[in-house]
Coordinates of N, CA, C and O and ligand atoms in Angstrom, one line a residue:
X1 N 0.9 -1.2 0.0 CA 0.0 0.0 0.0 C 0.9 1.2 0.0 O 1.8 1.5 0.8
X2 N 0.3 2.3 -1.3 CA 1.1 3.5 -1.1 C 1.2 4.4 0.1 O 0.3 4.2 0.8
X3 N 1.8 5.1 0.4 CA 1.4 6.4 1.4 C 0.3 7.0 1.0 O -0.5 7.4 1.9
X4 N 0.0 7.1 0.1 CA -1.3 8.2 -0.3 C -2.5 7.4 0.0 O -3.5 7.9 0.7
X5 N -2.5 5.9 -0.4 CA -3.8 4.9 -0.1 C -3.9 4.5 1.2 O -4.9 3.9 1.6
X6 N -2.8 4.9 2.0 CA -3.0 4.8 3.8 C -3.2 5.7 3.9 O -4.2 5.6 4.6
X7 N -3.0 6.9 3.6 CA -3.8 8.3 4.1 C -5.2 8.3 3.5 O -6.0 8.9 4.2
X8 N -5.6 7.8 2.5 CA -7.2 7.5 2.1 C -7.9 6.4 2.6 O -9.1 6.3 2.3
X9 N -7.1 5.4 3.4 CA -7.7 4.3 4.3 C -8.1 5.0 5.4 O -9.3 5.1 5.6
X10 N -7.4 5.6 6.0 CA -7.2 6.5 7.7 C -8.9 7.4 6.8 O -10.0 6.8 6.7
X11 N -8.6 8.5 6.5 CA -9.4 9.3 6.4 C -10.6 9.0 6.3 O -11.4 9.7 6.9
X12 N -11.3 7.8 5.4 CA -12.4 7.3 5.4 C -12.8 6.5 6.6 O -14.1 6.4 6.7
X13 N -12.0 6.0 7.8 CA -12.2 5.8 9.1 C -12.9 6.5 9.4 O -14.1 6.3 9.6
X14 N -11.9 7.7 9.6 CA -12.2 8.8 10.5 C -13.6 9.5 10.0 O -14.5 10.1 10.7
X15 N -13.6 9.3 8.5 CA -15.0 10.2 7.8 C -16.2 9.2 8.7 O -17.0 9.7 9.4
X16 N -16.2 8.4 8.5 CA -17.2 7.1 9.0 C -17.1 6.9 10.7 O -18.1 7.0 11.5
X17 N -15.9 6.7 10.9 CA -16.4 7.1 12.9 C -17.8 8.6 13.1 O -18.7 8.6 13.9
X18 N -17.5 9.5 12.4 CA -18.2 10.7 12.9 C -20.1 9.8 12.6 O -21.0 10.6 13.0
X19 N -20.5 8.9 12.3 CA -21.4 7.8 12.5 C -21.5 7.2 13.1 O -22.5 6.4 13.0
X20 N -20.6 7.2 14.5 CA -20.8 5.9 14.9 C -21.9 6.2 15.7 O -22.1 7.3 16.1
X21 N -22.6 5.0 16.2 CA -23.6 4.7 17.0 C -23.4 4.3 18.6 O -23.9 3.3 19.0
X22 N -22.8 5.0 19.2 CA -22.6 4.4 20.7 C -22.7 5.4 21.6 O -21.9 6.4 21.8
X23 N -23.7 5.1 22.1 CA -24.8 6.0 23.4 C -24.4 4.9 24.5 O -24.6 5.2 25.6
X24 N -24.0 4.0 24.4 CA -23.6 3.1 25.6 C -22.0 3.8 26.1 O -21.5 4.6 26.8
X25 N -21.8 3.1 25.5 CA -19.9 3.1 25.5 C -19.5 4.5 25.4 O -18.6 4.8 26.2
X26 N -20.0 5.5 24.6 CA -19.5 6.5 24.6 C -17.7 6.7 23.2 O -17.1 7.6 22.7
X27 N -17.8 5.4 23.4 CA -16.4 5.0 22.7 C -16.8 4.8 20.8 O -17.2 3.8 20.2
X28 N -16.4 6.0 20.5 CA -16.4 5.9 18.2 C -15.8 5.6 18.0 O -14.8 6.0 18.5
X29 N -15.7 4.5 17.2 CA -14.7 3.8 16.4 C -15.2 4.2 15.4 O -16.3 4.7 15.4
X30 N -14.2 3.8 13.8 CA -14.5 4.4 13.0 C -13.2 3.3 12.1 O -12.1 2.9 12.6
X31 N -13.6 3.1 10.8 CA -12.9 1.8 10.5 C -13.2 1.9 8.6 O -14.2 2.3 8.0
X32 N -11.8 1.2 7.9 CA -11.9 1.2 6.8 C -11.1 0.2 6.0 O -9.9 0.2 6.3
X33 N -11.6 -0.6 5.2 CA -11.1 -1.3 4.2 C -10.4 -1.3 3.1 O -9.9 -0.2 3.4
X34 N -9.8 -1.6 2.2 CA -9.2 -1.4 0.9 C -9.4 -2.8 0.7 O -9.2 -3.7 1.6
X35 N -10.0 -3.0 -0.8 CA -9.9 -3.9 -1.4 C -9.0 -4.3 -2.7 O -8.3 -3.4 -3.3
X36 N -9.0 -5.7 -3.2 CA -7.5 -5.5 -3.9 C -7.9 -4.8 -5.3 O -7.1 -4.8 -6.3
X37 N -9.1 -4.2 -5.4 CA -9.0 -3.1 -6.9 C -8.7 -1.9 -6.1 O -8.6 -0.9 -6.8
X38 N -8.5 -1.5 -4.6 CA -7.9 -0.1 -4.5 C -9.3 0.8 -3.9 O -9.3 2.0 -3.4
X39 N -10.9 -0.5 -4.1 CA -11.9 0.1 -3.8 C -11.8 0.7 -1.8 O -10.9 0.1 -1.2
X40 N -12.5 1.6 -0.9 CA -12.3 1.8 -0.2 C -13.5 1.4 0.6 O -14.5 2.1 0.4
X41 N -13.6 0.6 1.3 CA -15.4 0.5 1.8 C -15.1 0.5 3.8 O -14.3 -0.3 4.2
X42 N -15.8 1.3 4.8 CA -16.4 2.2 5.7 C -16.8 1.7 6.5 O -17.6 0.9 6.2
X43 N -16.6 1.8 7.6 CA -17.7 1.7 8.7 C -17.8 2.1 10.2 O -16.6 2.2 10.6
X44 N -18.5 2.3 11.0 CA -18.2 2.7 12.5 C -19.0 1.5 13.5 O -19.6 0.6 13.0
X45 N -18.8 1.6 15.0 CA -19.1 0.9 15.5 C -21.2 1.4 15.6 O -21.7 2.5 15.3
X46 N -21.7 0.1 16.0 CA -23.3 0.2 15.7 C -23.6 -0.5 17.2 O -23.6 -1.7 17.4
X47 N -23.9 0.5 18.2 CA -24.2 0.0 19.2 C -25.7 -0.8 19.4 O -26.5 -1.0 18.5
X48 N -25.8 -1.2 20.7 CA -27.4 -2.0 20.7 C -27.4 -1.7 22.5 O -26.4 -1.5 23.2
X49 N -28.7 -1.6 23.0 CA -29.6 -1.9 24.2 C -28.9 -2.9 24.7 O -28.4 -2.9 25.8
X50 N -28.9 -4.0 24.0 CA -28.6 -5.5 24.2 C -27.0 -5.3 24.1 O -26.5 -5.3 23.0
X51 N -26.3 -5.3 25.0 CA -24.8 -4.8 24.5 C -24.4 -5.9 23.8 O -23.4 -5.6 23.1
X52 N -24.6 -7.2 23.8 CA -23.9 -7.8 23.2 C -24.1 -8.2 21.8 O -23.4 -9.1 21.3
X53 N -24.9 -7.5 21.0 CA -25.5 -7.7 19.9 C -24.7 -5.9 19.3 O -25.1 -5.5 18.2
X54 N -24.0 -5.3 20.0 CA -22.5 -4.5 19.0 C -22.5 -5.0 17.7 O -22.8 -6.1 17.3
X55 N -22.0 -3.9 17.0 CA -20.9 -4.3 15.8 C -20.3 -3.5 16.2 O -20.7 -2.4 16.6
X56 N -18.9 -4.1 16.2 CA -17.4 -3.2 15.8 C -17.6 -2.5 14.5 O -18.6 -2.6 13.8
X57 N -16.7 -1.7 14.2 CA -16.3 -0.4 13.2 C -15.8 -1.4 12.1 O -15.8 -1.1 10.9
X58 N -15.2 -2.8 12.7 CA -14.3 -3.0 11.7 C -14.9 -4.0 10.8 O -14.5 -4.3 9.7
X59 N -16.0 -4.6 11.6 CA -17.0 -5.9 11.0 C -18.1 -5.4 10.1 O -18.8 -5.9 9.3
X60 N -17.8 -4.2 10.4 CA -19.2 -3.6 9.4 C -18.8 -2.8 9.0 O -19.5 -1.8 8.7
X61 N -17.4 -2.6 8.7 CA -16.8 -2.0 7.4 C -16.2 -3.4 6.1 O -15.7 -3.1 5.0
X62 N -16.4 -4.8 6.7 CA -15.9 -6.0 6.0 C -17.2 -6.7 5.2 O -17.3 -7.4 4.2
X63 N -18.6 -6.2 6.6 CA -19.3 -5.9 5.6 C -19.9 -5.7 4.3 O -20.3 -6.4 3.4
X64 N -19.9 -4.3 4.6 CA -20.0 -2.6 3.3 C -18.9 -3.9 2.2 O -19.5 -4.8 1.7
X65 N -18.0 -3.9 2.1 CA -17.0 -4.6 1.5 C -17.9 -5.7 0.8 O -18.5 -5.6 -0.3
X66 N -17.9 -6.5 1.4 CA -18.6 -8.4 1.2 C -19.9 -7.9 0.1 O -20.2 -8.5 -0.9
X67 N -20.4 -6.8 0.5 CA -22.0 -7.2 0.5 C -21.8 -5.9 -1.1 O -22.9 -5.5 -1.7
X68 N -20.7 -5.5 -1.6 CA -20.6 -5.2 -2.6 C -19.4 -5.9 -3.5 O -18.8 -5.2 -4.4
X69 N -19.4 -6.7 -3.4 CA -18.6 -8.0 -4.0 C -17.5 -7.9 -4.0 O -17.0 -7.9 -5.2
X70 N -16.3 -7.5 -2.6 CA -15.0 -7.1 -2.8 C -15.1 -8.4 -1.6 O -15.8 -8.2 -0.6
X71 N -14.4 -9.7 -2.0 CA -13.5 -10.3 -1.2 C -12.5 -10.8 -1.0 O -12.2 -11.9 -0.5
X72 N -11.7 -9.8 -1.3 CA -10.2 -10.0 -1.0 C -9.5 -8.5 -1.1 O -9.2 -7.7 -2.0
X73 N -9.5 -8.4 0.7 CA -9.0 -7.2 1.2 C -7.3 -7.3 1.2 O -6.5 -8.2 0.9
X74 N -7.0 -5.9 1.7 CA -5.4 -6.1 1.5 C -5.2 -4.9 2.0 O -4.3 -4.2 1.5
X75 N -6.0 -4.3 3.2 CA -5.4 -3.8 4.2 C -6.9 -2.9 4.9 O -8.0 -2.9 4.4
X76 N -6.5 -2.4 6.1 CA -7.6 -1.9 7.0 C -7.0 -0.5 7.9 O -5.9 -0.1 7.8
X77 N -7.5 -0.1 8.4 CA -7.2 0.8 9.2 C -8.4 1.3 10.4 O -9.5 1.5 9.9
X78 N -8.2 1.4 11.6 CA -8.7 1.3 12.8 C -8.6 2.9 13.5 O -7.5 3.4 13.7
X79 N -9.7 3.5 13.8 CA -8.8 5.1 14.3 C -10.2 5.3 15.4 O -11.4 5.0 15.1
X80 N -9.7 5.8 16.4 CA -10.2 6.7 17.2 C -9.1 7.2 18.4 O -7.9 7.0 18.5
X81 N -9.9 7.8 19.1 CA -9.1 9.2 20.1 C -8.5 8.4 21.6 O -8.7 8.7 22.7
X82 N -7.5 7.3 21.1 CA -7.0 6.9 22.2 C -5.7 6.9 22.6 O -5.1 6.3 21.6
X83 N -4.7 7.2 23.6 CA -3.7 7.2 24.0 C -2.9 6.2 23.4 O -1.8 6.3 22.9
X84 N -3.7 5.1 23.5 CA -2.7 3.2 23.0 C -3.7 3.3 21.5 O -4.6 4.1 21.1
X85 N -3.0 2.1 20.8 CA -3.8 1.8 19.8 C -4.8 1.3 19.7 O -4.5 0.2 20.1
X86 N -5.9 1.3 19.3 CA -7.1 0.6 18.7 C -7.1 -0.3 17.7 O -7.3 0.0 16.5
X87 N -6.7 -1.7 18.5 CA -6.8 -2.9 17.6 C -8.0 -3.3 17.5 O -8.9 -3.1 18.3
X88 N -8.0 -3.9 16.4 CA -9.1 -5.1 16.5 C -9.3 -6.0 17.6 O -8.4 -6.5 18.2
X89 N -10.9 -6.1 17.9 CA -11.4 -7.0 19.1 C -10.7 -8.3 18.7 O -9.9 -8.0 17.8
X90 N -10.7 -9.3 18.8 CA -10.3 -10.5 18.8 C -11.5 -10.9 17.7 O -11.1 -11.4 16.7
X91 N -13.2 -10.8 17.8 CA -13.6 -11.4 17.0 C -13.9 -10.6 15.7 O -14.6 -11.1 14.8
X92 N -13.3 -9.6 15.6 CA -13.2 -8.6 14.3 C -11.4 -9.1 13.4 O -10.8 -8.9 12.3
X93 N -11.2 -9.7 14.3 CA -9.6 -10.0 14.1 C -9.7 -11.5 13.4 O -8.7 -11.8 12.9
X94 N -10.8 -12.5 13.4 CA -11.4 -13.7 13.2 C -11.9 -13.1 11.8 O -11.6 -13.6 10.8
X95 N -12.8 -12.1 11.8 CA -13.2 -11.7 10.4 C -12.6 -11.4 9.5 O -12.6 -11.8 8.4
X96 N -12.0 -10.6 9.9 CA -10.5 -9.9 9.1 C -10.3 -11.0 8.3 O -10.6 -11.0 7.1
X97 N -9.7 -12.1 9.0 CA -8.9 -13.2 8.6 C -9.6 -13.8 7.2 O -8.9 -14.2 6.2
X98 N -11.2 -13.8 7.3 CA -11.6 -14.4 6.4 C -11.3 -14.1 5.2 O -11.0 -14.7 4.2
X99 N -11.3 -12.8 5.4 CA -11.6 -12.3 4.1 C -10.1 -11.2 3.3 O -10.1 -10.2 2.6
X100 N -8.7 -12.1 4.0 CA -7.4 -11.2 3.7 C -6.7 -12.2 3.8 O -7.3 -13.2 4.4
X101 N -5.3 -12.5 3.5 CA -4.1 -12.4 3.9 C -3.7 -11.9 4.8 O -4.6 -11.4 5.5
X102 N -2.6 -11.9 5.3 CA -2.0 -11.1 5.9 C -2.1 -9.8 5.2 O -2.2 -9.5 4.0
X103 N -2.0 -9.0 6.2 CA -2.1 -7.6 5.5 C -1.8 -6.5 6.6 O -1.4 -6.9 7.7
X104 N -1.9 -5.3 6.4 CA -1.6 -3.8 7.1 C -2.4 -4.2 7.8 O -3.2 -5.1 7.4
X105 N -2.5 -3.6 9.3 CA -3.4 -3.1 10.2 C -2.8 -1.8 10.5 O -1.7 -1.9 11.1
X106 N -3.2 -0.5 10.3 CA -2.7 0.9 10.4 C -3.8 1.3 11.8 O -5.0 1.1 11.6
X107 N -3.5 1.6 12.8 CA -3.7 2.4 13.6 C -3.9 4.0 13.4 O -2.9 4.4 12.7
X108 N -4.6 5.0 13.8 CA -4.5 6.3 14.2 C -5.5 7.0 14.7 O -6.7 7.2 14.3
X109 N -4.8 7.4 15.8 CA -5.5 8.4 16.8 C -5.6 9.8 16.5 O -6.5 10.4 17.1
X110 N -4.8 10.7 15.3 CA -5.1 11.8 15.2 C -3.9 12.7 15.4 O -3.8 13.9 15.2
X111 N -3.1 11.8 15.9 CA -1.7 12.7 16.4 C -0.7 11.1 16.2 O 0.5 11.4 16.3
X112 N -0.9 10.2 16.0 CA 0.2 9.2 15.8 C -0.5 7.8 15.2 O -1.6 7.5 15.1
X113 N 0.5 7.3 14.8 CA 0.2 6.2 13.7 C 0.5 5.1 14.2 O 1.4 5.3 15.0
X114 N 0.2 3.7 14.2 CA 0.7 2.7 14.6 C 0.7 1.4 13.1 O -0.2 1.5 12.2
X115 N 1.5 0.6 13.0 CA 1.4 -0.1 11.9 C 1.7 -1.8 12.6 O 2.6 -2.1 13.4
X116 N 0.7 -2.5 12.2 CA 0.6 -4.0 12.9 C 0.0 -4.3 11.6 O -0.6 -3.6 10.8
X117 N 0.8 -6.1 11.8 CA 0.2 -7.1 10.5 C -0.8 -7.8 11.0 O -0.8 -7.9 12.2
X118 N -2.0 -8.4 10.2 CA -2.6 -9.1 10.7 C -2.7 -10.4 11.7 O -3.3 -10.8 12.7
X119 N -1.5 -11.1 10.5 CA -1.3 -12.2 11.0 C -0.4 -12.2 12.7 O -0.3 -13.2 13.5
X120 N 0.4 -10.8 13.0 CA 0.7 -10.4 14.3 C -0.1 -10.5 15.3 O 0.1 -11.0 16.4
X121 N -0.9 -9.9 15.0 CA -2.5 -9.6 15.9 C -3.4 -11.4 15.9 O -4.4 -11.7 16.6
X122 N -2.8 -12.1 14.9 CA -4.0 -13.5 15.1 C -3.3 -14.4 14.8 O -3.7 -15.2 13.9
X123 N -1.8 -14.5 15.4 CA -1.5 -15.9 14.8 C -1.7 -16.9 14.9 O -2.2 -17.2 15.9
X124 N -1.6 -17.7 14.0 CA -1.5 -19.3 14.0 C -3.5 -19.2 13.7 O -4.2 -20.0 14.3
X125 N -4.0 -18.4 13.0 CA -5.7 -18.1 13.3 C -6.4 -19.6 12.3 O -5.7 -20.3 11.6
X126 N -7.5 -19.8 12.6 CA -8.4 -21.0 12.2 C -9.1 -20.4 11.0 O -10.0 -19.5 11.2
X127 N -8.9 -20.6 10.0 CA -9.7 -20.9 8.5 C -10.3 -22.2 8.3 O -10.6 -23.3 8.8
X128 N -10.5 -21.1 6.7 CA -11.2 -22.9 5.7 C -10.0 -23.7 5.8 O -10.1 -25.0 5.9
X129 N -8.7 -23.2 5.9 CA -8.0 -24.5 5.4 C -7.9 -25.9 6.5 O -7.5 -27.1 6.3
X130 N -8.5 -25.2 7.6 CA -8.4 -26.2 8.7 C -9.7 -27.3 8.2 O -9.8 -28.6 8.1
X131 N -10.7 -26.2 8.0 CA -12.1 -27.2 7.3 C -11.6 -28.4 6.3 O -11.8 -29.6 6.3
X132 N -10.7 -27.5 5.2 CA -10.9 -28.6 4.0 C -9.8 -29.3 4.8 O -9.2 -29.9 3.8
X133 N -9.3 -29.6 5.5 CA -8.1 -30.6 5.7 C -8.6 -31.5 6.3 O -7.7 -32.3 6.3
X134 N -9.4 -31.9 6.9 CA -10.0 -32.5 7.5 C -10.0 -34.5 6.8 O -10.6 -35.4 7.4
Ligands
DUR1 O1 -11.5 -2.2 17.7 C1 -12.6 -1.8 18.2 C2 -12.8 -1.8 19.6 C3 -14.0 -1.4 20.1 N1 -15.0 -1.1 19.2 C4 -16.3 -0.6 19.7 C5 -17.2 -1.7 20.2 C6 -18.1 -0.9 21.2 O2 -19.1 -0.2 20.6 C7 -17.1 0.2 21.8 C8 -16.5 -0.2 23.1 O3 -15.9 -1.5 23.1 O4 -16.1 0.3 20.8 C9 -14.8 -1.1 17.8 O5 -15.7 -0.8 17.1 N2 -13.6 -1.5 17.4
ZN2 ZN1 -14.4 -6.0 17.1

């Protein structure tokens, strides 16, 4: 990924956190895609009553993606207003997987950048290949 397509990853985060839905938490996430034509697809966290029925920023930006026929990502980026980075939950980190390679995970808070691979954040993680091996 160029510099310019991580600065258009980050920004569409951040355009898409200013959405997000969380009256619980209090906590915007704000989250973005690239797919491998370069397409860019969005999303923010979508709170619920029922807290455990959330979406992450990053699940329903893999979404927006899937559900316009991009499945094969090749990088993401995670941003909101925190001191440490904003990784992926563990089970946004399970989705990711499905639908990439290894790839970028770009962090940014607004003032600093963080850069992690996927497969850093999920190793040794469970796919199809575990299915078809069977
Ligand atoms: O990487 C993360 C971490 C948290 N959240 C959301 C879920 C919940 O709405 C709020 C607090 O966990 O932040 C995300 O969207 N992405
Ligand atoms: Zn998550």
């Amino acid at each position: 990924m160029t510099a310019e397509q991580e600065d258009r990853l980050v920004r569409a985060a951040w355009e898409a956190r200013r959405h997000a839905y969380a009256p619980y938490s209090r906590f915007a996430v704000g989250a973005a895609v690239m797919a491998d034509d370069g397409q860019v697809f969005s999303g923010c966290n979508v709170e619920n009553a029922v807290y455990g029925a959330t979406l992450c920023a990053e699940r329903v930006a893999v979404g927006q993606a899937v559900a316009s026929g991009r499945r094969r990502l090749v990088a993401v980026a995670v941003v909101a207003e925190t001191s440490s980075p904003t990784t992926p939950c563990g089970t946004c980190r399970q989705v990711l997987t499905e639908f990439a390679q290894d790839m970028p995970v770009v962090i940014d808070n607004g003032r600093q950048r963080w850069h992690f691979r996927l497969a850093e954040l999920l190793p040794q993680a469970f796919g199809r290949s575990q299915l078809d091996g069977r």
